[in-house]
Amino acid sequence: MSEKTNREQFKIKFDQFVESIKQQIKDGIWAVGDYLPSELTLAERYDLSKNSVRRGLDQLVKEGLVVKKSRIGNMVAAAMPFKPLTLKFGYYPSIQNEAVLKELIERFEEKHPLIKVQTINLPYNHYSQTVYDFFQNDMVDVVTINYNDFLDLEPYHNGMFEPLSENDEVYPFLNKGFAAPHSYVRPFLFSPIILCYNVKHFEEAGIALPDSGWQWEDALHAAERLTGGDAEAMRCGFYFHPLSLNRWPIFLLQNQVAFSWDERGETHFDHARFIRSIKQFKHVVEQQKAGVNFLSDSDQDTEALFKSGKASMIMCSYFSLNQMIRSDIEYDIAPLPYSGDARTMLLMIGLAVNKQSMKKDAAKLLVDFLGSEESQERIRRNTLSLPAAKKTAEKTGGENVGLPSRFKMFREIVPSYRLYSDLGLSFKELKEIRDELRLYLSGLLDETLLMKRIETKLSRTVPLMAGERGKEQ
């Protein structure tokens, strides 16, 4: 008998099996809530392999007739096929690795067989504008959204986001950070900005490892000794992407710089603190050496330099540590060096539901699942990201990835966490200061001119009415 004939006969038997079960369910032989015979029994009855029976049952699951109950069996869920509801989930590209997203979505679909999730990778550039456009056109039901993008959309919160119930299981500072007149975002992941270092480089140079007392001068002194090597082993002692909106504001936060506006819309801030902050910032950047700076377009470049052994210390996040999971580099982490106060930037990623979505109930089910103990535990075990749920994040044991020895350090430095909004700036204003810093680092502005240009630019962008700042797009 030819191979083609065998395939045709198998398909006939397979189709007969699927249609037979469908008809039995329709006729009430198997009522809703009943369990079908075991896969072995069905295989013998229809002269099929267990794998073929499993494939046929998977097809019935997709049509909404059957639900698979782990370790129990296959339960009849409906008498007539349903067309599965499709949720569209937009996310930051890095979330795939930072939260084992594929695994979580598969588990959600197993628990809710009548809901399918279509994942949409949204670009980092202009993320908030993309979310706004997609929401307005009902192209996305659920999104991941970080604190920066959430505040960038502040004027539109009420019209864009569906209110969500607050989850008491997450760290209070995360709920507080995303707080608005309503709870629009469910915290999902978080990270402080930290110092990551190559242990071998320190041992080779005979330098004591970083600790929580390190100030920037300590870090730069160590970096100077770590920098160098021959042509093949050339490396930078310390590196970070200078113009990252999650990095340079830390220097302002550590020196307690805060911006305010008077009734005329003119901006005010402590000039001495500001100048001290940006001088420190420039000093750290200059230590990196100009040649390395030209290699950097993003924070991801920093992680790539570290993985390749070309940087001994980097400013990074716990999210960044996921890049090191399959790396052979022996590394560890420490609190970020400081000048002034020991402060660092807090990064938060949450989940939000489109208020215009026609599938809001299903969208909330997905948000609830991703914030559940099961999902947060999967993130804890399989990534180096920090889940938002406090009890889960602080558990130990069962990890499937190697942890640096000081991984739980994040618990001890909570008092140092700050948000960029603690500067008193909107996200738009933060980006405008960054544009001026670009000129400053290039040597085209000195501190005095930089300060005057920032005063002028911020004042020009502030509406006259107090309280209206940041509402213009």
Tab-separated table of C-alpha atoms in Angstrom:
chain	number	residue	atom	x	y	z
A	1	MET	CA	0.000	0.000	0.000
A	2	SER	CA	1.419	3.404	-0.985
A	3	GLU	CA	2.353	6.083	1.519
A	4	LYS	CA	-0.238	8.390	-0.067
A	5	THR	CA	-2.994	5.820	0.543
A	6	ASN	CA	-1.915	5.426	4.173
A	7	ARG	CA	-2.101	9.197	4.711
A	8	GLU	CA	-5.560	9.347	3.098
A	9	GLN	CA	-6.867	6.494	5.250
A	10	PHE	CA	-5.441	8.086	8.398
A	11	LYS	CA	-7.103	11.411	7.576
A	12	ILE	CA	-10.463	9.663	7.087
A	13	LYS	CA	-10.174	7.916	10.471
A	14	PHE	CA	-8.995	11.105	12.155
A	15	ASP	CA	-11.833	13.208	10.716
A	16	GLN	CA	-14.362	10.527	11.625
A	17	PHE	CA	-13.108	10.550	15.206
A	18	VAL	CA	-13.423	14.347	15.534
A	19	GLU	CA	-16.843	14.485	13.895
A	20	SER	CA	-18.075	11.517	15.951
A	21	ILE	CA	-17.207	13.230	19.249
A	22	LYS	CA	-18.798	16.472	18.017
A	23	GLN	CA	-22.025	14.652	17.112
A	24	GLN	CA	-22.139	12.800	20.440
A	25	ILE	CA	-21.784	16.114	22.290
A	26	LYS	CA	-24.481	17.704	20.103
A	27	ASP	CA	-26.835	14.722	20.701
A	28	GLY	CA	-26.337	14.975	24.453
A	29	ILE	CA	-24.568	11.648	24.845
A	30	TRP	CA	-21.834	13.684	26.519
A	31	ALA	CA	-23.455	16.595	28.370
A	32	VAL	CA	-21.775	19.833	29.398
A	33	GLY	CA	-19.681	19.056	32.475
A	34	ASP	CA	-19.196	15.391	31.578
A	35	TYR	CA	-15.715	13.996	31.054
A	36	LEU	CA	-14.917	12.153	27.833
A	37	PRO	CA	-13.388	8.674	28.015
A	38	SER	CA	-9.622	8.548	28.545
A	39	GLU	CA	-7.315	9.190	25.616
A	40	LEU	CA	-6.247	5.523	25.709
A	41	THR	CA	-9.887	4.354	25.530
A	42	LEU	CA	-10.628	6.689	22.615
A	43	ALA	CA	-7.463	5.572	20.822
A	44	GLU	CA	-8.542	1.918	21.028
A	45	ARG	CA	-12.159	2.698	20.076
A	46	TYR	CA	-11.238	4.705	16.953
A	47	ASP	CA	-8.098	2.754	16.022
A	48	LEU	CA	-5.822	5.777	16.414
A	49	SER	CA	-2.646	6.505	18.330
A	50	LYS	CA	-2.823	8.464	21.595
A	51	ASN	CA	-1.001	11.355	19.904
A	52	SER	CA	-3.626	11.447	17.142
A	53	VAL	CA	-6.434	11.400	19.707
A	54	ARG	CA	-4.720	14.237	21.562
A	55	ARG	CA	-4.510	16.267	18.342
A	56	GLY	CA	-8.205	15.688	17.709
A	57	LEU	CA	-9.108	16.780	21.223
A	58	ASP	CA	-6.942	19.896	20.786
A	59	GLN	CA	-9.078	20.747	17.761
A	60	LEU	CA	-12.240	20.395	19.864
A	61	VAL	CA	-10.659	22.651	22.496
A	62	LYS	CA	-10.019	25.328	19.852
A	63	GLU	CA	-13.677	25.135	18.815
A	64	GLY	CA	-14.789	25.615	22.422
A	65	LEU	CA	-16.423	22.198	22.827
A	66	VAL	CA	-13.891	20.709	25.233
A	67	VAL	CA	-11.709	22.002	28.064
A	68	LYS	CA	-8.560	20.158	29.140
A	69	LYS	CA	-8.317	19.783	32.908
A	70	SER	CA	-4.747	19.084	33.983
A	71	ARG	CA	-4.372	15.628	35.556
A	72	ILE	CA	-8.152	15.093	35.392
A	73	GLY	CA	-9.279	14.714	31.801
A	74	ASN	CA	-11.167	16.343	28.943
A	75	MET	CA	-14.406	17.986	30.015
A	76	VAL	CA	-17.291	18.924	27.701
A	77	ALA	CA	-17.594	22.746	27.836
A	78	ALA	CA	-20.375	23.467	25.304
A	79	ALA	CA	-22.859	21.676	23.057
A	80	MET	CA	-22.133	23.863	20.030
A	81	PRO	CA	-18.803	25.135	18.673
A	82	PHE	CA	-17.798	28.674	19.596
A	83	LYS	CA	-15.569	30.952	17.635
A	84	PRO	CA	-12.798	31.842	20.108
A	85	LEU	CA	-12.603	35.475	21.147
A	86	THR	CA	-9.290	37.052	20.124
A	87	LEU	CA	-7.584	39.546	22.422
A	88	LYS	CA	-4.918	41.817	20.985
A	89	PHE	CA	-2.051	42.379	23.415
A	90	GLY	CA	0.537	45.085	22.667
A	91	TYR	CA	3.846	44.908	24.502
A	92	TYR	CA	7.403	46.236	24.722
A	93	PRO	CA	9.727	44.001	22.661
A	94	SER	CA	11.906	43.140	25.669
A	95	ILE	CA	8.942	41.736	27.640
A	96	GLN	CA	9.227	38.456	25.730
A	97	ASN	CA	12.407	37.677	27.669
A	98	GLU	CA	11.821	39.776	30.783
A	99	ALA	CA	8.534	38.032	31.613
A	100	VAL	CA	8.569	34.709	29.685
A	101	LEU	CA	5.558	36.167	27.890
A	102	LYS	CA	5.044	33.290	25.460
A	103	GLU	CA	4.847	30.804	28.324
A	104	LEU	CA	2.398	32.989	30.255
A	105	ILE	CA	0.120	33.471	27.231
A	106	GLU	CA	0.057	29.723	26.540
A	107	ARG	CA	-0.911	29.053	30.147
A	108	PHE	CA	-3.665	31.703	30.005
A	109	GLU	CA	-5.107	30.127	26.841
A	110	GLU	CA	-5.096	26.711	28.519
A	111	LYS	CA	-7.128	28.122	31.398
A	112	HIS	CA	-9.435	30.089	29.056
A	113	PRO	CA	-9.752	27.983	25.883
A	114	LEU	CA	-12.381	30.303	24.397
A	115	ILE	CA	-9.950	33.243	24.471
A	116	LYS	CA	-6.991	33.503	22.124
A	117	VAL	CA	-4.293	36.141	22.567
A	118	GLN	CA	-2.689	37.798	19.575
A	119	THR	CA	0.565	39.440	20.663
A	120	ILE	CA	1.659	42.650	18.929
A	121	ASN	CA	5.231	43.868	19.304
A	122	LEU	CA	5.035	47.675	19.616
A	123	PRO	CA	8.088	49.858	18.836
A	124	TYR	CA	10.018	51.557	21.648
A	125	ASN	CA	10.200	54.799	19.694
A	126	HIS	CA	7.025	56.865	20.148
A	127	TYR	CA	5.490	54.046	22.215
A	128	SER	CA	2.964	56.281	23.961
A	129	GLN	CA	1.815	57.778	20.643
A	130	THR	CA	1.484	54.267	19.179
A	131	VAL	CA	-0.621	53.132	22.149
A	132	TYR	CA	-2.826	56.202	21.802
A	133	ASP	CA	-3.392	55.585	18.070
A	134	PHE	CA	-4.008	51.849	18.547
A	135	PHE	CA	-6.453	52.456	21.389
A	136	GLN	CA	-8.409	55.053	19.454
A	137	ASN	CA	-8.815	52.641	16.536
A	138	ASP	CA	-9.588	49.615	18.763
A	139	MET	CA	-6.498	47.818	17.446
A	140	VAL	CA	-5.252	46.729	20.881
A	141	ASP	CA	-7.169	45.534	23.949
A	142	VAL	CA	-4.366	45.285	26.516
A	143	VAL	CA	-0.878	46.835	26.654
A	144	THR	CA	2.226	46.840	28.788
A	145	ILE	CA	3.064	50.396	29.764
A	146	ASN	CA	5.903	51.837	31.808
A	147	TYR	CA	5.761	54.818	34.121
A	148	ASN	CA	7.319	57.212	31.597
A	149	ASP	CA	4.813	56.396	28.859
A	150	PHE	CA	1.923	56.363	31.312
A	151	LEU	CA	2.668	59.927	32.424
A	152	ASP	CA	3.288	60.987	28.835
A	153	LEU	CA	-0.379	60.071	28.213
A	154	GLU	CA	-1.645	61.775	31.394
A	155	PRO	CA	-3.995	64.221	29.607
A	156	TYR	CA	-5.819	61.255	28.042
A	157	HIS	CA	-5.992	58.785	30.955
A	158	ASN	CA	-9.720	59.079	31.558
A	159	GLY	CA	-10.652	58.602	27.910
A	160	MET	CA	-8.105	55.875	27.155
A	161	PHE	CA	-7.808	53.529	30.104
A	162	GLU	CA	-10.384	51.305	31.736
A	163	PRO	CA	-10.274	51.613	35.559
A	164	LEU	CA	-8.870	48.481	37.225
A	165	SER	CA	-9.161	47.217	40.759
A	166	GLU	CA	-6.044	47.766	42.853
A	167	ASN	CA	-4.029	44.654	43.674
A	168	ASP	CA	-3.081	44.651	47.368
A	169	GLU	CA	-0.497	41.912	46.768
A	170	VAL	CA	1.926	44.224	44.914
A	171	TYR	CA	4.462	46.530	46.547
A	172	PRO	CA	2.693	49.665	47.844
A	173	PHE	CA	5.214	51.957	46.141
A	174	LEU	CA	4.206	50.484	42.769
A	175	ASN	CA	0.509	51.107	43.348
A	176	LYS	CA	1.373	54.593	44.554
A	177	GLY	CA	3.575	55.265	41.530
A	178	PHE	CA	0.815	54.409	39.068
A	179	ALA	CA	-1.821	56.139	41.192
A	180	ALA	CA	-4.155	58.582	39.437
A	181	PRO	CA	-7.723	59.679	40.157
A	182	HIS	CA	-8.472	56.058	39.259
A	183	SER	CA	-6.302	52.946	39.199
A	184	TYR	CA	-5.671	52.578	35.465
A	185	VAL	CA	-2.547	50.403	35.534
A	186	ARG	CA	-1.921	47.060	37.266
A	187	PRO	CA	1.787	46.816	38.273
A	188	PHE	CA	3.495	43.875	36.580
A	189	LEU	CA	7.305	44.185	36.865
A	190	PHE	CA	9.748	46.659	38.395
A	191	SER	CA	13.431	47.392	38.825
A	192	PRO	CA	15.730	49.963	40.382
A	193	ILE	CA	18.762	51.142	38.425
A	194	ILE	CA	21.804	49.368	39.874
A	195	LEU	CA	25.509	48.765	39.321
A	196	CYS	CA	26.539	45.519	37.615
A	197	TYR	CA	30.201	44.522	37.588
A	198	ASN	CA	32.537	41.870	36.202
A	199	VAL	CA	33.949	40.006	39.212
A	200	LYS	CA	36.945	38.633	37.292
A	201	HIS	CA	38.049	42.107	36.168
A	202	PHE	CA	38.072	43.307	39.787
A	203	GLU	CA	40.022	40.276	40.970
A	204	GLU	CA	42.601	40.669	38.199
A	205	ALA	CA	43.080	44.346	39.085
A	206	GLY	CA	43.255	43.619	42.824
A	207	ILE	CA	40.374	46.007	43.570
A	208	ALA	CA	37.854	45.532	46.385
A	209	LEU	CA	34.348	44.797	45.121
A	210	PRO	CA	31.716	47.598	45.077
A	211	ASP	CA	29.574	48.061	48.167
A	212	SER	CA	26.642	50.185	49.307
A	213	GLY	CA	28.963	52.939	50.532
A	214	TRP	CA	30.489	53.672	47.139
A	215	GLN	CA	30.284	57.274	46.009
A	216	TRP	CA	30.923	58.304	42.414
A	217	GLU	CA	34.552	59.153	43.115
A	218	ASP	CA	35.090	55.621	44.444
A	219	ALA	CA	33.529	54.171	41.308
A	220	LEU	CA	35.555	56.401	38.994
A	221	HIS	CA	38.793	55.635	40.820
A	222	ALA	CA	38.129	51.913	40.336
A	223	ALA	CA	37.085	52.516	36.718
A	224	GLU	CA	40.373	54.259	35.986
A	225	ARG	CA	42.295	51.198	37.160
A	226	LEU	CA	39.997	48.843	35.234
A	227	THR	CA	40.175	50.790	31.959
A	228	GLY	CA	42.828	49.851	29.416
A	229	GLY	CA	44.439	46.670	28.170
A	230	ASP	CA	46.063	45.802	24.872
A	231	ALA	CA	44.337	46.206	21.503
A	232	GLU	CA	42.428	42.933	21.831
A	233	ALA	CA	41.559	43.255	25.514
A	234	MET	CA	40.799	46.998	25.546
A	235	ARG	CA	37.887	47.792	27.835
A	236	CYS	CA	36.055	50.616	29.572
A	237	GLY	CA	36.073	50.652	33.373
A	238	PHE	CA	32.559	52.056	33.726
A	239	TYR	CA	29.844	52.640	31.159
A	240	PHE	CA	26.235	53.696	30.704
A	241	HIS	CA	24.242	55.223	27.870
A	242	PRO	CA	24.638	58.940	28.729
A	243	LEU	CA	21.386	60.269	27.281
A	244	SER	CA	19.078	57.524	28.533
A	245	LEU	CA	16.007	59.034	30.185
A	246	ASN	CA	16.341	56.338	32.861
A	247	ARG	CA	19.970	57.146	33.669
A	248	TRP	CA	21.099	60.805	33.623
A	249	PRO	CA	18.164	62.117	35.742
A	250	ILE	CA	19.619	60.065	38.626
A	251	PHE	CA	22.358	62.683	39.051
A	252	LEU	CA	19.679	65.358	39.563
A	253	LEU	CA	17.738	63.123	41.971
A	254	GLN	CA	20.845	62.401	44.055
A	255	ASN	CA	21.446	66.147	44.475
A	256	GLN	CA	17.782	66.836	45.313
A	257	VAL	CA	17.161	69.060	42.298
A	258	ALA	CA	13.485	69.982	41.945
A	259	PHE	CA	11.732	72.221	39.427
A	260	SER	CA	8.745	74.445	40.151
A	261	TRP	CA	6.758	77.144	38.346
A	262	ASP	CA	5.349	80.446	39.485
A	263	GLU	CA	2.020	81.947	38.460
A	264	ARG	CA	3.572	83.543	35.371
A	265	GLY	CA	4.820	80.147	34.211
A	266	GLU	CA	8.505	80.844	34.859
A	267	THR	CA	10.547	77.917	36.090
A	268	HIS	CA	12.601	77.892	39.305
A	269	PHE	CA	15.207	75.462	40.619
A	270	ASP	CA	18.303	75.502	42.812
A	271	HIS	CA	21.074	76.611	40.440
A	272	ALA	CA	23.925	75.446	42.664
A	273	ARG	CA	22.477	71.939	43.020
A	274	PHE	CA	21.775	71.771	39.302
A	275	ILE	CA	25.307	72.780	38.301
A	276	ARG	CA	26.806	70.333	40.807
A	277	SER	CA	24.668	67.551	39.344
A	278	ILE	CA	25.513	68.119	35.700
A	279	LYS	CA	29.224	68.573	36.423
A	280	GLN	CA	29.180	65.214	38.182
A	281	PHE	CA	27.253	63.727	35.265
A	282	LYS	CA	29.734	65.076	32.710
A	283	HIS	CA	32.676	63.917	34.808
A	284	VAL	CA	31.324	60.350	34.838
A	285	VAL	CA	30.590	60.435	31.099
A	286	GLU	CA	34.068	61.725	30.252
A	287	GLN	CA	35.638	58.843	32.160
A	288	GLN	CA	34.055	56.471	29.631
A	289	LYS	CA	36.329	57.843	26.887
A	290	ALA	CA	34.933	59.390	23.718
A	291	GLY	CA	35.511	56.336	21.528
A	292	VAL	CA	33.112	54.187	23.535
A	293	ASN	CA	30.388	56.847	23.537
A	294	PHE	CA	30.194	56.733	19.761
A	295	LEU	CA	29.200	53.066	20.008
A	296	SER	CA	26.097	53.788	22.063
A	297	ASP	CA	22.586	54.389	20.778
A	298	SER	CA	20.638	52.772	23.620
A	299	ASP	CA	20.805	51.011	26.969
A	300	GLN	CA	20.983	47.720	25.063
A	301	ASP	CA	24.410	48.753	23.736
A	302	THR	CA	25.615	49.021	27.322
A	303	GLU	CA	24.571	45.452	28.049
A	304	ALA	CA	26.224	44.234	24.843
A	305	LEU	CA	29.526	45.872	25.841
A	306	PHE	CA	29.382	44.224	29.251
A	307	LYS	CA	28.564	40.771	27.838
A	308	SER	CA	31.490	41.026	25.428
A	309	GLY	CA	33.857	41.867	28.284
A	310	LYS	CA	34.443	45.390	26.975
A	311	ALA	CA	33.030	47.100	30.087
A	312	SER	CA	33.883	46.233	33.694
A	313	MET	CA	30.982	48.084	35.339
A	314	ILE	CA	27.680	49.266	33.912
A	315	MET	CA	24.643	51.155	35.117
A	316	CYS	CA	21.711	48.826	34.398
A	317	SER	CA	18.440	47.361	35.678
A	318	TYR	CA	17.291	43.937	36.816
A	319	PHE	CA	15.590	43.716	33.419
A	320	SER	CA	19.055	44.028	31.853
A	321	LEU	CA	20.328	41.060	33.851
A	322	ASN	CA	18.202	38.764	31.679
A	323	GLN	CA	20.778	39.348	28.947
A	324	MET	CA	23.319	37.604	31.179
A	325	ILE	CA	21.346	34.386	31.744
A	326	ARG	CA	23.286	32.485	29.074
A	327	SER	CA	26.514	34.416	29.498
A	328	ASP	CA	29.726	32.885	30.856
A	329	ILE	CA	30.699	36.145	32.564
A	330	GLU	CA	30.956	35.974	36.349
A	331	TYR	CA	29.142	39.061	37.531
A	332	ASP	CA	27.447	40.540	40.557
A	333	ILE	CA	25.473	43.651	41.452
A	334	ALA	CA	25.645	46.507	43.958
A	335	PRO	CA	23.681	49.661	44.771
A	336	LEU	CA	24.379	52.544	42.442
A	337	PRO	CA	27.189	54.912	43.556
A	338	TYR	CA	25.956	58.286	44.724
A	339	SER	CA	26.844	61.885	45.437
A	340	GLY	CA	24.644	63.782	47.838
A	341	ASP	CA	21.860	61.336	48.734
A	342	ALA	CA	21.867	57.608	47.960
A	343	ARG	CA	19.055	57.651	45.401
A	344	THR	CA	18.303	55.660	42.285
A	345	MET	CA	15.651	55.567	39.587
A	346	LEU	CA	12.702	53.196	39.902
A	347	LEU	CA	11.439	51.609	36.683
A	348	MET	CA	7.880	50.231	36.638
A	349	ILE	CA	6.002	48.291	33.985
A	350	GLY	CA	2.269	47.748	34.278
A	351	LEU	CA	-0.735	46.478	32.344
A	352	ALA	CA	-3.584	48.638	31.050
A	353	VAL	CA	-6.899	47.910	29.305
A	354	ASN	CA	-8.295	49.913	26.399
A	355	LYS	CA	-11.445	51.695	27.562
A	356	GLN	CA	-12.809	51.539	23.979
A	357	SER	CA	-12.293	47.774	23.688
A	358	MET	CA	-15.330	45.614	22.936
A	359	LYS	CA	-13.656	42.791	24.893
A	360	LYS	CA	-12.965	44.503	28.210
A	361	ASP	CA	-14.106	41.579	30.374
A	362	ALA	CA	-11.731	39.193	28.626
A	363	ALA	CA	-8.979	41.829	28.717
A	364	LYS	CA	-9.375	42.140	32.490
A	365	LEU	CA	-9.134	38.356	32.805
A	366	LEU	CA	-5.744	38.526	31.052
A	367	VAL	CA	-4.560	41.364	33.305
A	368	ASP	CA	-5.707	39.443	36.391
A	369	PHE	CA	-3.907	36.316	35.216
A	370	LEU	CA	-0.617	38.102	34.462
A	371	GLY	CA	-0.745	39.632	37.932
A	372	SER	CA	-1.715	36.361	39.612
A	373	GLU	CA	0.521	34.415	41.969
A	374	GLU	CA	0.939	31.700	39.316
A	375	SER	CA	2.229	34.100	36.666
A	376	GLN	CA	4.371	36.137	39.036
A	377	GLU	CA	5.939	32.917	40.327
A	378	ARG	CA	6.763	31.791	36.777
A	379	ILE	CA	8.497	35.127	36.215
A	380	ARG	CA	10.450	34.768	39.461
A	381	ARG	CA	11.611	31.247	38.678
A	382	ASN	CA	12.487	31.710	35.017
A	383	THR	CA	13.828	35.276	34.692
A	384	LEU	CA	15.937	37.820	36.560
A	385	SER	CA	13.125	40.378	36.452
A	386	LEU	CA	11.385	41.465	39.650
A	387	PRO	CA	7.674	40.560	39.815
A	388	ALA	CA	5.403	43.237	41.237
A	389	ALA	CA	3.869	40.923	43.853
A	390	LYS	CA	5.827	41.490	47.088
A	391	LYS	CA	5.451	38.004	48.565
A	392	THR	CA	6.494	36.375	45.301
A	393	ALA	CA	9.438	38.697	44.590
A	394	GLU	CA	10.943	38.015	48.011
A	395	LYS	CA	10.650	34.219	47.878
A	396	THR	CA	13.772	32.106	47.508
A	397	GLY	CA	14.195	28.689	45.935
A	398	GLY	CA	13.149	26.812	42.821
A	399	GLU	CA	14.838	29.222	40.406
A	400	ASN	CA	15.627	27.850	36.959
A	401	VAL	CA	18.207	30.582	36.278
A	402	GLY	CA	21.426	31.440	38.071
A	403	LEU	CA	21.237	34.447	40.391
A	404	PRO	CA	24.065	36.839	41.260
A	405	SER	CA	24.967	36.541	44.941
A	406	ARG	CA	23.424	39.921	45.822
A	407	PHE	CA	20.231	39.455	43.811
A	408	LYS	CA	17.924	40.153	46.777
A	409	MET	CA	19.641	43.511	47.300
A	410	PHE	CA	16.575	45.256	45.838
A	411	ARG	CA	14.758	44.715	49.158
A	412	GLU	CA	17.363	46.647	51.134
A	413	ILE	CA	17.505	49.729	48.899
A	414	VAL	CA	13.766	50.457	48.648
A	415	PRO	CA	14.199	53.776	50.546
A	416	SER	CA	16.481	54.991	47.736
A	417	TYR	CA	13.840	54.487	45.003
A	418	ARG	CA	12.742	57.635	43.190
A	419	LEU	CA	10.666	58.383	40.087
A	420	TYR	CA	11.699	60.962	37.510
A	421	SER	CA	8.518	62.875	38.372
A	422	ASP	CA	10.076	63.598	41.788
A	423	LEU	CA	12.049	66.234	39.884
A	424	GLY	CA	8.765	68.039	39.256
A	425	LEU	CA	9.079	67.521	35.501
A	426	SER	CA	6.703	66.115	32.918
A	427	PHE	CA	8.061	63.521	30.509
A	428	LYS	CA	8.035	66.091	27.720
A	429	GLU	CA	10.120	68.496	29.817
A	430	LEU	CA	12.545	65.722	30.734
A	431	LYS	CA	13.154	65.081	27.028
A	432	GLU	CA	13.696	68.798	26.413
A	433	ILE	CA	16.414	68.912	29.075
A	434	ARG	CA	18.026	65.860	27.479
A	435	ASP	CA	18.233	67.693	24.146
A	436	GLU	CA	20.146	70.503	25.867
A	437	LEU	CA	22.424	68.007	27.632
A	438	ARG	CA	23.345	66.612	24.231
A	439	LEU	CA	24.793	70.006	23.304
A	440	TYR	CA	26.448	70.329	26.717
A	441	LEU	CA	28.238	66.978	26.417
A	442	SER	CA	29.375	67.939	22.933
A	443	GLY	CA	31.123	71.014	24.371
A	444	LEU	CA	28.796	73.476	22.638
A	445	LEU	CA	27.386	74.821	25.931
A	446	ASP	CA	28.929	75.593	29.308
A	447	GLU	CA	27.032	75.136	32.573
A	448	THR	CA	25.828	78.741	32.755
A	449	LEU	CA	24.457	78.823	29.216
A	450	LEU	CA	22.940	75.357	29.642
A	451	MET	CA	21.088	76.504	32.750
A	452	LYS	CA	19.743	79.629	31.020
A	453	ARG	CA	18.596	77.681	27.976
A	454	ILE	CA	16.762	75.179	30.180
A	455	GLU	CA	15.058	77.991	32.088
A	456	THR	CA	13.938	79.587	28.840
A	457	LYS	CA	12.811	76.372	27.199
A	458	LEU	CA	10.821	75.109	30.165
A	459	SER	CA	9.191	78.470	30.771
A	460	ARG	CA	8.186	78.696	27.148
A	461	THR	CA	6.470	75.297	27.262
A	462	VAL	CA	4.532	75.974	30.494
A	463	PRO	CA	0.927	77.239	30.153
A	464	LEU	CA	0.162	80.393	32.166
A	465	MET	CA	-2.455	78.749	34.372
A	466	ALA	CA	-0.899	76.882	37.268
A	467	GLY	CA	-1.837	73.218	37.239
A	468	GLU	CA	-2.090	73.079	33.462
A	469	ARG	CA	1.578	72.212	32.997
A	470	GLY	CA	2.172	69.079	30.957
A	471	LYS	CA	-1.298	69.006	29.367
A	472	GLU	CA	-0.091	70.225	26.003
A	473	GLN	CA	1.079	67.626	23.531
